XYZ file of C-alpha atoms in Angstrom:
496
model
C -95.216 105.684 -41.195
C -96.285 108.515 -43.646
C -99.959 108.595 -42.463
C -98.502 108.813 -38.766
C -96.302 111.398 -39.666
C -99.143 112.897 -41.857
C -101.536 112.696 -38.835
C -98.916 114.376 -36.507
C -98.282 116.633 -38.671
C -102.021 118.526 -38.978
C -102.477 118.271 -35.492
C -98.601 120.470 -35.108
C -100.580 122.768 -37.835
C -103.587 123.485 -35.587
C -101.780 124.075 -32.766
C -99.164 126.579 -34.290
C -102.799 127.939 -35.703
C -103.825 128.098 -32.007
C -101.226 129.599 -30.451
C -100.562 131.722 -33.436
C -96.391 130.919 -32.797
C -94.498 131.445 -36.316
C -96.512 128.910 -38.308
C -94.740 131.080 -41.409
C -91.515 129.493 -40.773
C -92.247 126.013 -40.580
C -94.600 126.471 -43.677
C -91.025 127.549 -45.841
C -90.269 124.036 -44.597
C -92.676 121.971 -44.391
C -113.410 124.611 -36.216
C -140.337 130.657 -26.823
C -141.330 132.899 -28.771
C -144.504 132.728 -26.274
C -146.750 135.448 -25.373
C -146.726 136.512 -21.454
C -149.081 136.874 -19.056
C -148.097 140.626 -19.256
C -145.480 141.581 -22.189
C -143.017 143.129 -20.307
C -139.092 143.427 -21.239
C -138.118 144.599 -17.545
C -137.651 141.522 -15.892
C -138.478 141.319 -12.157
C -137.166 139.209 -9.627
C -138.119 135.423 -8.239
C -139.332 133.634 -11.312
C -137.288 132.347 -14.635
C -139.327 131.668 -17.658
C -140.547 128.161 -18.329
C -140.097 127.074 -20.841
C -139.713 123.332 -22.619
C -135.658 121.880 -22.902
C -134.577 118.674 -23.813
C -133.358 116.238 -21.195
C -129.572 115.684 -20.779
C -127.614 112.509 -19.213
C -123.974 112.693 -19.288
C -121.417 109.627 -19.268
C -117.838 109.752 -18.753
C -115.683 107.031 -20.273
C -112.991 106.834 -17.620
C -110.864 103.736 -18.562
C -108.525 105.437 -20.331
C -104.922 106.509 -19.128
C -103.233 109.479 -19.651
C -100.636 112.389 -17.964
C -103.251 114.400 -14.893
C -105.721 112.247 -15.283
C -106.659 112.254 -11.801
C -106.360 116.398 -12.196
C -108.530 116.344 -15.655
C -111.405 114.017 -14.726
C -111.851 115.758 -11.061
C -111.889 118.978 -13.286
C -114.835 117.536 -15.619
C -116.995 116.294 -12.080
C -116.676 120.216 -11.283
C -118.040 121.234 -14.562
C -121.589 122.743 -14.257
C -124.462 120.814 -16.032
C -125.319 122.489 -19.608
C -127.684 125.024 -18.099
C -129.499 124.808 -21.547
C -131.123 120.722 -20.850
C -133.266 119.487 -17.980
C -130.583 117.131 -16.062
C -131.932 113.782 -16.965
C -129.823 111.926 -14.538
C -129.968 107.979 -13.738
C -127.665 105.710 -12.124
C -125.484 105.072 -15.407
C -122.686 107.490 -14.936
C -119.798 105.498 -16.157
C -118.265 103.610 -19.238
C -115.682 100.836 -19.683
C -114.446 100.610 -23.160
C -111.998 96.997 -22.590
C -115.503 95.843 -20.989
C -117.339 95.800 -24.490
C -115.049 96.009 -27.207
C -116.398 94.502 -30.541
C -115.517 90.766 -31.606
C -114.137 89.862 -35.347
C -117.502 88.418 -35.905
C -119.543 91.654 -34.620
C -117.394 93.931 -36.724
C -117.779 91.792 -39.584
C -121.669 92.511 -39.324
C -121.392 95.807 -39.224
C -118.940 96.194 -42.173
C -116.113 97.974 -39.880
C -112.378 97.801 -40.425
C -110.458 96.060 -37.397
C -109.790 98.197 -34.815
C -106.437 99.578 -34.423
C -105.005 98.619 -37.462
C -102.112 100.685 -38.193
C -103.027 103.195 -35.475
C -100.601 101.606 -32.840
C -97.573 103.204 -33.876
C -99.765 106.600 -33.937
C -100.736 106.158 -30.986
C -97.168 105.099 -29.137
C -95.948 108.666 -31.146
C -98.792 111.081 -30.112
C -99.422 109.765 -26.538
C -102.880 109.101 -27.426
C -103.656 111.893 -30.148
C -104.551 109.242 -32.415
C -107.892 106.964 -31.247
C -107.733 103.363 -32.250
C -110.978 102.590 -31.127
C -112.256 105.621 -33.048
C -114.271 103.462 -35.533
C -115.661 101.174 -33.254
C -116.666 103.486 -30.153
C -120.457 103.924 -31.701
C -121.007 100.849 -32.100
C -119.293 99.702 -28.769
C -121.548 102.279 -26.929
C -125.318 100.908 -28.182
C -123.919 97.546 -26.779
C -123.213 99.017 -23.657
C -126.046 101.068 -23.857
C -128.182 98.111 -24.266
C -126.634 96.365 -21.743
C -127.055 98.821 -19.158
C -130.844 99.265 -19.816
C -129.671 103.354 -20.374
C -132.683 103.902 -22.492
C -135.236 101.857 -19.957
C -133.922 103.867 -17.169
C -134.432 107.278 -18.946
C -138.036 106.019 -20.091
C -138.710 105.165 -16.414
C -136.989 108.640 -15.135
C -139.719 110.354 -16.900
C -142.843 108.605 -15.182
C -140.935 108.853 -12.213
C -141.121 104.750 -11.496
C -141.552 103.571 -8.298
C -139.062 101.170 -7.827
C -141.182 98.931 -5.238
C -144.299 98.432 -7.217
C -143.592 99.510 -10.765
C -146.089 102.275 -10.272
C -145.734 105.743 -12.765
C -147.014 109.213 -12.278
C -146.923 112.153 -14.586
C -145.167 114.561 -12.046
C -141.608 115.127 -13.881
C -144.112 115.308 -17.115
C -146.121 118.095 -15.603
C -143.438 120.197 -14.306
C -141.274 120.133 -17.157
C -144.012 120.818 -19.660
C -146.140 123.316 -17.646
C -149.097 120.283 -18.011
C -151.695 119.994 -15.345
C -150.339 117.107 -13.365
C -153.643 115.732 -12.179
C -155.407 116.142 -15.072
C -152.789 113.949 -16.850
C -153.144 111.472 -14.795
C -156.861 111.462 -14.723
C -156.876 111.715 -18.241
C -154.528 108.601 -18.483
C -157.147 106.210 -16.480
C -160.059 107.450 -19.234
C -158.758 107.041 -21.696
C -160.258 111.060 -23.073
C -159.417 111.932 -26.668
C -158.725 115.625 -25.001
C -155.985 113.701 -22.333
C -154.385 111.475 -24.971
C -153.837 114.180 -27.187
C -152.120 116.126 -23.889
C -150.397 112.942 -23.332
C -149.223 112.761 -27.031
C -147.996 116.235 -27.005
C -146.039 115.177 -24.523
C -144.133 112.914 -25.690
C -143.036 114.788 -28.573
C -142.011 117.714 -26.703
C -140.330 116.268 -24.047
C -139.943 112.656 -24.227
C -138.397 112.416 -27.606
C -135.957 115.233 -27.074
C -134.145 113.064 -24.408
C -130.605 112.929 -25.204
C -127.613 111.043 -23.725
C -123.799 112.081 -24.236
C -120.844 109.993 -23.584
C -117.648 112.096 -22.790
C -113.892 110.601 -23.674
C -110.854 113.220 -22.445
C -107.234 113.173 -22.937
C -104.492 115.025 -21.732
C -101.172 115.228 -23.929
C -97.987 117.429 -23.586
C -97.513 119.533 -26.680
C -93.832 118.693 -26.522
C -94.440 115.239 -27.756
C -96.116 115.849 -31.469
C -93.533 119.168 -31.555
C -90.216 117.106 -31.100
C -91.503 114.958 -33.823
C -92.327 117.360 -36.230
C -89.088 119.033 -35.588
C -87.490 116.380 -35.860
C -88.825 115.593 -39.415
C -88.729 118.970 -40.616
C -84.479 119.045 -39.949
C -84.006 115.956 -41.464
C -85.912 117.392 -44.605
C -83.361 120.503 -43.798
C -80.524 118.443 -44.123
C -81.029 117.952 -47.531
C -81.603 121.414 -48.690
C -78.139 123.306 -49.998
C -76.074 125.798 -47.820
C -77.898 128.289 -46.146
C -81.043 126.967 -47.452
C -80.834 124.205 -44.786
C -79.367 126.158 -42.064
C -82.130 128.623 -41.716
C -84.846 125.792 -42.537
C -83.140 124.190 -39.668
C -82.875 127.031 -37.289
C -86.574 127.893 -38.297
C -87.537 124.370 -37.154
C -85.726 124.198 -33.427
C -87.390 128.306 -33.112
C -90.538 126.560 -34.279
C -90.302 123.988 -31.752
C -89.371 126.270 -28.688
C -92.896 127.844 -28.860
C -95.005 125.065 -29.598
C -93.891 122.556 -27.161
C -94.722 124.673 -24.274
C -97.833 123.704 -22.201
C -100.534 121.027 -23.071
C -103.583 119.809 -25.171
C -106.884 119.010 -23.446
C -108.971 116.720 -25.906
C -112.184 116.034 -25.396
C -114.545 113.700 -27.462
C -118.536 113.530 -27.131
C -121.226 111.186 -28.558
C -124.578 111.660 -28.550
C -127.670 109.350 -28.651
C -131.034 109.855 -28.752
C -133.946 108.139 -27.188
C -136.226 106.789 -29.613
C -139.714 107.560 -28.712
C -142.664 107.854 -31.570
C -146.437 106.816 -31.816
C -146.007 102.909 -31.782
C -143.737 103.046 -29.290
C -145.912 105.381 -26.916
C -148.692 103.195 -27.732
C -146.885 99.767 -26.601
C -145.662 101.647 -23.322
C -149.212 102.711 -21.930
C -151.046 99.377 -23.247
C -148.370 96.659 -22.222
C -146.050 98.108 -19.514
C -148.039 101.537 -17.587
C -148.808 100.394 -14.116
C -150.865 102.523 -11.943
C -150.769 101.987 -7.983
C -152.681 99.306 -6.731
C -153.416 97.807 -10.339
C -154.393 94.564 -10.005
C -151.812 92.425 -12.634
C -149.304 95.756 -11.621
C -146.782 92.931 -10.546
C -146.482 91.634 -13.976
C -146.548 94.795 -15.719
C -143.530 96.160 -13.469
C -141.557 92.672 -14.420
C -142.173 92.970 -18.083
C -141.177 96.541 -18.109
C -137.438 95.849 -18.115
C -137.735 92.408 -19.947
C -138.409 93.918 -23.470
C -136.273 95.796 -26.289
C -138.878 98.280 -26.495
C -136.932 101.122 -25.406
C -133.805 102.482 -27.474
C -130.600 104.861 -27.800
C -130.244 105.746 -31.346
C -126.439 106.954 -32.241
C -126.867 110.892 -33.452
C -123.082 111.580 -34.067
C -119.923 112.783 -32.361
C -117.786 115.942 -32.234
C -114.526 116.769 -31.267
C -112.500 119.300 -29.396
C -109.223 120.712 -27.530
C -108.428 123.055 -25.238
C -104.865 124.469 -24.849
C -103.333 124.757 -21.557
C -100.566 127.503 -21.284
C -98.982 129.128 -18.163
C -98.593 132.696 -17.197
C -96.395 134.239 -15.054
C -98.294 137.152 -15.147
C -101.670 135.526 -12.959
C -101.132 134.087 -9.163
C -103.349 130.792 -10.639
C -102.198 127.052 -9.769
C -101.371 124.317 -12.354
C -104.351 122.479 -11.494
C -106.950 125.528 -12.100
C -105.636 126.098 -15.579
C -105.852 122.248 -16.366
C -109.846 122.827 -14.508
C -110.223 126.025 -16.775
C -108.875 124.185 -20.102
C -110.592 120.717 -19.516
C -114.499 122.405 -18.800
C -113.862 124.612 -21.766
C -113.102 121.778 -23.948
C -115.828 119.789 -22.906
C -118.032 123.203 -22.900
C -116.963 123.428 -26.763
C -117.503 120.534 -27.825
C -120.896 120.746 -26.947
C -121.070 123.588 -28.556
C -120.258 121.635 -31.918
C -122.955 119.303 -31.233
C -125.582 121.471 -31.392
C -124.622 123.338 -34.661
C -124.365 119.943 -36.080
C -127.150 118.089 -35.244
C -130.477 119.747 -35.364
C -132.390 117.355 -32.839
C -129.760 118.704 -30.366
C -130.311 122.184 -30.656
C -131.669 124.014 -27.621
C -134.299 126.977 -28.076
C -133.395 130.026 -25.745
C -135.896 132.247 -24.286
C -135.130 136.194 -24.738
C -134.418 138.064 -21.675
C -135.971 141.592 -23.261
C -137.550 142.308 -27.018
C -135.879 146.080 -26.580
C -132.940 145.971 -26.524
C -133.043 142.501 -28.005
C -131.210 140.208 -25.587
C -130.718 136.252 -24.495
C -129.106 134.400 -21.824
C -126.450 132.556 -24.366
C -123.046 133.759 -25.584
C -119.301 132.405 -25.914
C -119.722 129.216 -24.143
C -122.371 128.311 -26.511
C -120.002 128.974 -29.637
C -121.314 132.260 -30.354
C -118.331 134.947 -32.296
C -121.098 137.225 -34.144
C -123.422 137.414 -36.626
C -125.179 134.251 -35.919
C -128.617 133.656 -37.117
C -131.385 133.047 -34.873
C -135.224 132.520 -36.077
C -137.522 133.514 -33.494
C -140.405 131.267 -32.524
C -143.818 131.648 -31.071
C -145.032 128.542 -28.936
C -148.788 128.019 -30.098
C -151.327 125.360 -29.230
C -153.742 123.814 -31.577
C -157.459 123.665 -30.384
C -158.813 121.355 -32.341
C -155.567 118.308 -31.209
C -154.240 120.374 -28.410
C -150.749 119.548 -30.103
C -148.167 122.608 -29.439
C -146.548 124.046 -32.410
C -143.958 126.378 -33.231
C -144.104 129.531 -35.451
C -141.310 131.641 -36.811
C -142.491 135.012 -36.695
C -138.864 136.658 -37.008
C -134.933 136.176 -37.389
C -132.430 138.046 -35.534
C -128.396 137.910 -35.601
C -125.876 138.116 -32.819
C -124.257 141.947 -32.230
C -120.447 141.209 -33.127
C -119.544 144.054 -30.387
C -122.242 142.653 -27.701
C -121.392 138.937 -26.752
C -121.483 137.552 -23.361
C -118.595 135.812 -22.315
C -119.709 133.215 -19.885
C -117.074 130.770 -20.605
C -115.749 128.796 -17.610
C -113.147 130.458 -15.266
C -111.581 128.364 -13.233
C -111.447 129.827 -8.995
C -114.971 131.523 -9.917
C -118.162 131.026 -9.461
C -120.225 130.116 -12.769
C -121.867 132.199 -14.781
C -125.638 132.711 -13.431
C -126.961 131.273 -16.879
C -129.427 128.876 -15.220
C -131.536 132.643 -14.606
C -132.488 133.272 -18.403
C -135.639 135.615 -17.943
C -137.698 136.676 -15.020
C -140.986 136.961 -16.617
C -143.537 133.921 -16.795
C -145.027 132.939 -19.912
C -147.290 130.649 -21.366
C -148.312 129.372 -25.182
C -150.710 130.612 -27.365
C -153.848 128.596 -28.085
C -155.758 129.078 -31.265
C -153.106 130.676 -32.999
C -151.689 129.287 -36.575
C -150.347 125.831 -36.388
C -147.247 126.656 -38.793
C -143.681 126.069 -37.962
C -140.548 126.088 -40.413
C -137.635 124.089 -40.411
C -134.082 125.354 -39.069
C -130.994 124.561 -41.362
C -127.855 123.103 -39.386
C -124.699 125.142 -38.505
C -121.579 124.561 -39.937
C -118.634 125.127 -37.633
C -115.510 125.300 -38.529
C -113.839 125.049 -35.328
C -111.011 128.247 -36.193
C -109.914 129.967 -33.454
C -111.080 133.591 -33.890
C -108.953 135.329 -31.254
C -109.842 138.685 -32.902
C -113.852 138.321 -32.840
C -113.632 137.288 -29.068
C -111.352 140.847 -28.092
C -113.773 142.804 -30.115
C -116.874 140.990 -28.951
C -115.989 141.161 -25.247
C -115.471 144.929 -25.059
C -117.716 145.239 -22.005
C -116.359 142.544 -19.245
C -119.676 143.393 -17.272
C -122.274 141.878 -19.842
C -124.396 139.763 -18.523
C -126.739 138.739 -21.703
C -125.935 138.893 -25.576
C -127.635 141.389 -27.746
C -129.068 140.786 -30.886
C -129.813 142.830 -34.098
C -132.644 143.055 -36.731
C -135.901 142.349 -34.999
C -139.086 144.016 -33.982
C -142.107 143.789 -31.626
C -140.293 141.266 -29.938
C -140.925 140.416 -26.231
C -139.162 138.532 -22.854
C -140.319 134.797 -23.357
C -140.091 134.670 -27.144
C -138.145 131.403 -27.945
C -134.882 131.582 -30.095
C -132.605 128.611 -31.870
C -129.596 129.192 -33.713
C -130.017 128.767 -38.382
C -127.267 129.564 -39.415
């Protein structure tokens, strides 16, 4: 009962945190840079930079029951796609937790506790706060996962497979990675050291930064972990002397009145990775590529699914809420700030997973070198002073292997943010536009790149840093600090 009430009792603290009510009180008582055709920082209209992103496929878990449900998961469908990933998309879009939970034998394999224990009483008190399939859900996801044929799928999604006669082409490999798409697959049916080494660069720019993330949401009523924590805190009143008690008392119902009002949107993410390296590439084009009309193609396009070749590897998981309040003082419905609250908690939480996982990081063209702007802001996480290195994209002659080269770091302007957070009733944020000027890599230059450290976020809400960082409801981009003889195209990802 003490670790329930313990549990309970950190969540109350966050949200009094969040919503900033008379936490006081209840104290007393008880987180490219590329080189352009022409180097221009006045964008013109019709064309966004290309530029390389990792490839995105999102799951829901949907099993799960909770208050608005209905309300919350229509709210996460409207969601736009992370504007920062290629939409990876295959015909996997939902999860069944009862349908693949873990036996006593499989969780004695994998050295995990059994689930739920001791988290069923936490669970019955919080409405769901409290996960008891917390510990298991990673492992519960490869088996679906594996299942499913998820990583197969997003292997074949990339050689766009034809479904009738197994047949691949390098079209989705060519767009997305500014290749020639003819010569690839020319270069594929030689055999040329020149095309394999176009086809290997491939595969580590794109194919192995092919990600997958699995969304779980709740919906609570703050009442619920408020009553309880009020309810605790008087009975600890009623033992202090006198006044003492009265006015730890009073301080807990007063306590209570604010933080019970409105609700908690919680959103948890995990993300998996496909894993794609030299042996694996290898096996692919000797054992399973089919070309049209290839001769033992039949075979090929059986064995392709028939192997355990392909793989999700588990990354890690973040988690986040989203408090839903009403105001009297905005004609908005119910359901719209539920929408608003649910798409920034999901928006957040990715958010998280980037700082914390450098695979997952996204690189972020710059819209102009003068001013020094980009195309990301609040929604990504941003609150000022960020760190940013700033890459040039570079190709190496002699293995025609692309390569990345700091040549620069910049920070976020505190007083310059964009806030392109969801509104709900609106229409999203242009983000998907992130430059207008084309660019394309550098051949010959230095083969050098440098490592980027990984974030640490806290997850506070910094109420402050967002008033003074949106001064200017009309910006459109973020501005940066501290560089020079920067240019539009230049590639950017967050260090610190």
């Amino acid at each position: 009962m003490l670790t329930v009430f313990n549990y309970v009792w950190n969540y109350y603290l966050n949200l009094m945190l969040t919503k900033n009510h008379y936490l006081t009180l209840l104290c007393a008582v008880f987180m490219l840079s590329l080189n352009t055709i022409a180097q221009s920082d006045q964008p013109t209209d019709g064309k966004a930079i290309k530029y390389r992103r990792s490839s995105l496929h999102l799951i829901l878990s949907e099993s799960d029951n909770f208050p608005m449900k209905d309300t919350v998961i229509a709210s996460y469908r409207k969601a736009p796609f992370p504007d920062k990933y290629n939409n990876h998309a295959i015909d996997v879009n939902s999860f069944v937790p009862s349908e693949y939970l873990l036996t006593d034998a499989e969780r004695d394999s994998l050295g995990i506790k059994q689930a739920g224990a001791g988290a069923d009483l936490a669970a019955d008190l919080t409405m769901g706060i409290s996960d008891p399939l917390a510990d298991d859900m990673p492992f519960m996801l490869q088996k679906f996962m594996k299942d499913k044929k998820v990583a197969h799928k997003m292997v074949a999604n990339w050689f766009m497979r034809n479904p009738e006669d197994g047949s691949f082409d390098m079209s989705m490999i060519a767009e997305r990675g500014s290749y020639n798409a003819s010569e690839l697959d020319v270069n594929m049916a030689k055999g040329s050291a020149r095309g394999l080494a176009s086809i290997a660069d491939a595969g580590v720019e794109l194919i192995q930064n092919t990600f997958v993330v699995v969304n779980r949401l709740n919906f609570i009523s703050n009442e619920v972990p408020a009553r309880i924590i009020r309810d605790a805190a008087k009975l600890g009143a009623a033992k202090m002397p006198g006044l003492a008690g009265e006015l730890a008392s009073t301080a807990a119902d007063v306590a209570y009145e604010k933080a019970k009002e409105g609700y908690s949107v919680f959103a948890t993410s995990y993300l998996f990775q496909l894993e794609w390296n030299d042996s694996t590439e290898a096996v692919f084009y000797n054992d399973y590529w089919v070309n049209k009309g290839d001769a033992n193609g039949a075979a090929r396009a059986e064995a392709f699914f028939n192997n355990d070749l392909f793989k999700m590897k588990y990354i890690g998981s973040e988690k986040s809420k989203a408090l839903v309040t009403f105001s009297l003082k905005q004609q908005r419905s119910e359901i719209e700030y539920i929408e608003e609250a649910t798409v920034r908690a999901v928006d957040n939480v990715y958010g998280k997973l980037q700082k914390a996982y450098e695979v997952f990081k996204p690189k972020v063209p710059l819209l102009t070198g003068e001013p020094i702007t980009a195309k990301i802001g609040m929604k990504e996480g941003l609150e000022g002073g960020e760190k940013f290195e700033v890459l040039e994209q570079t190709v190496d002659l002699a293995t025609g292997e692309t390569k990345y080269v700091r040549v620069g770091t910049i920070t976020v302007d505190k007083k310059k943010i964009w806030d392109n957070r969801y509104v709900a009733g609106t229409t999203p944020p242009p983000a998907a536009v992130e430059a207008t000027a084309e660019v394309a890599p550098v051949e010959g230059a230095p083969a050098e790149g440098a490592e980027a450290a990984t974030a640490e976020d806290t997850d506070k809400k910094k109420k402050g840093n967002e008033e003074e960082a949106s001064s200017d409801p009309n910006l459109d981009r973020t501005y940066f600090k501290g560089g020079k003889n920067l240019y539009a195209g230049m590639l950017i990802r967050q260090i610190k």
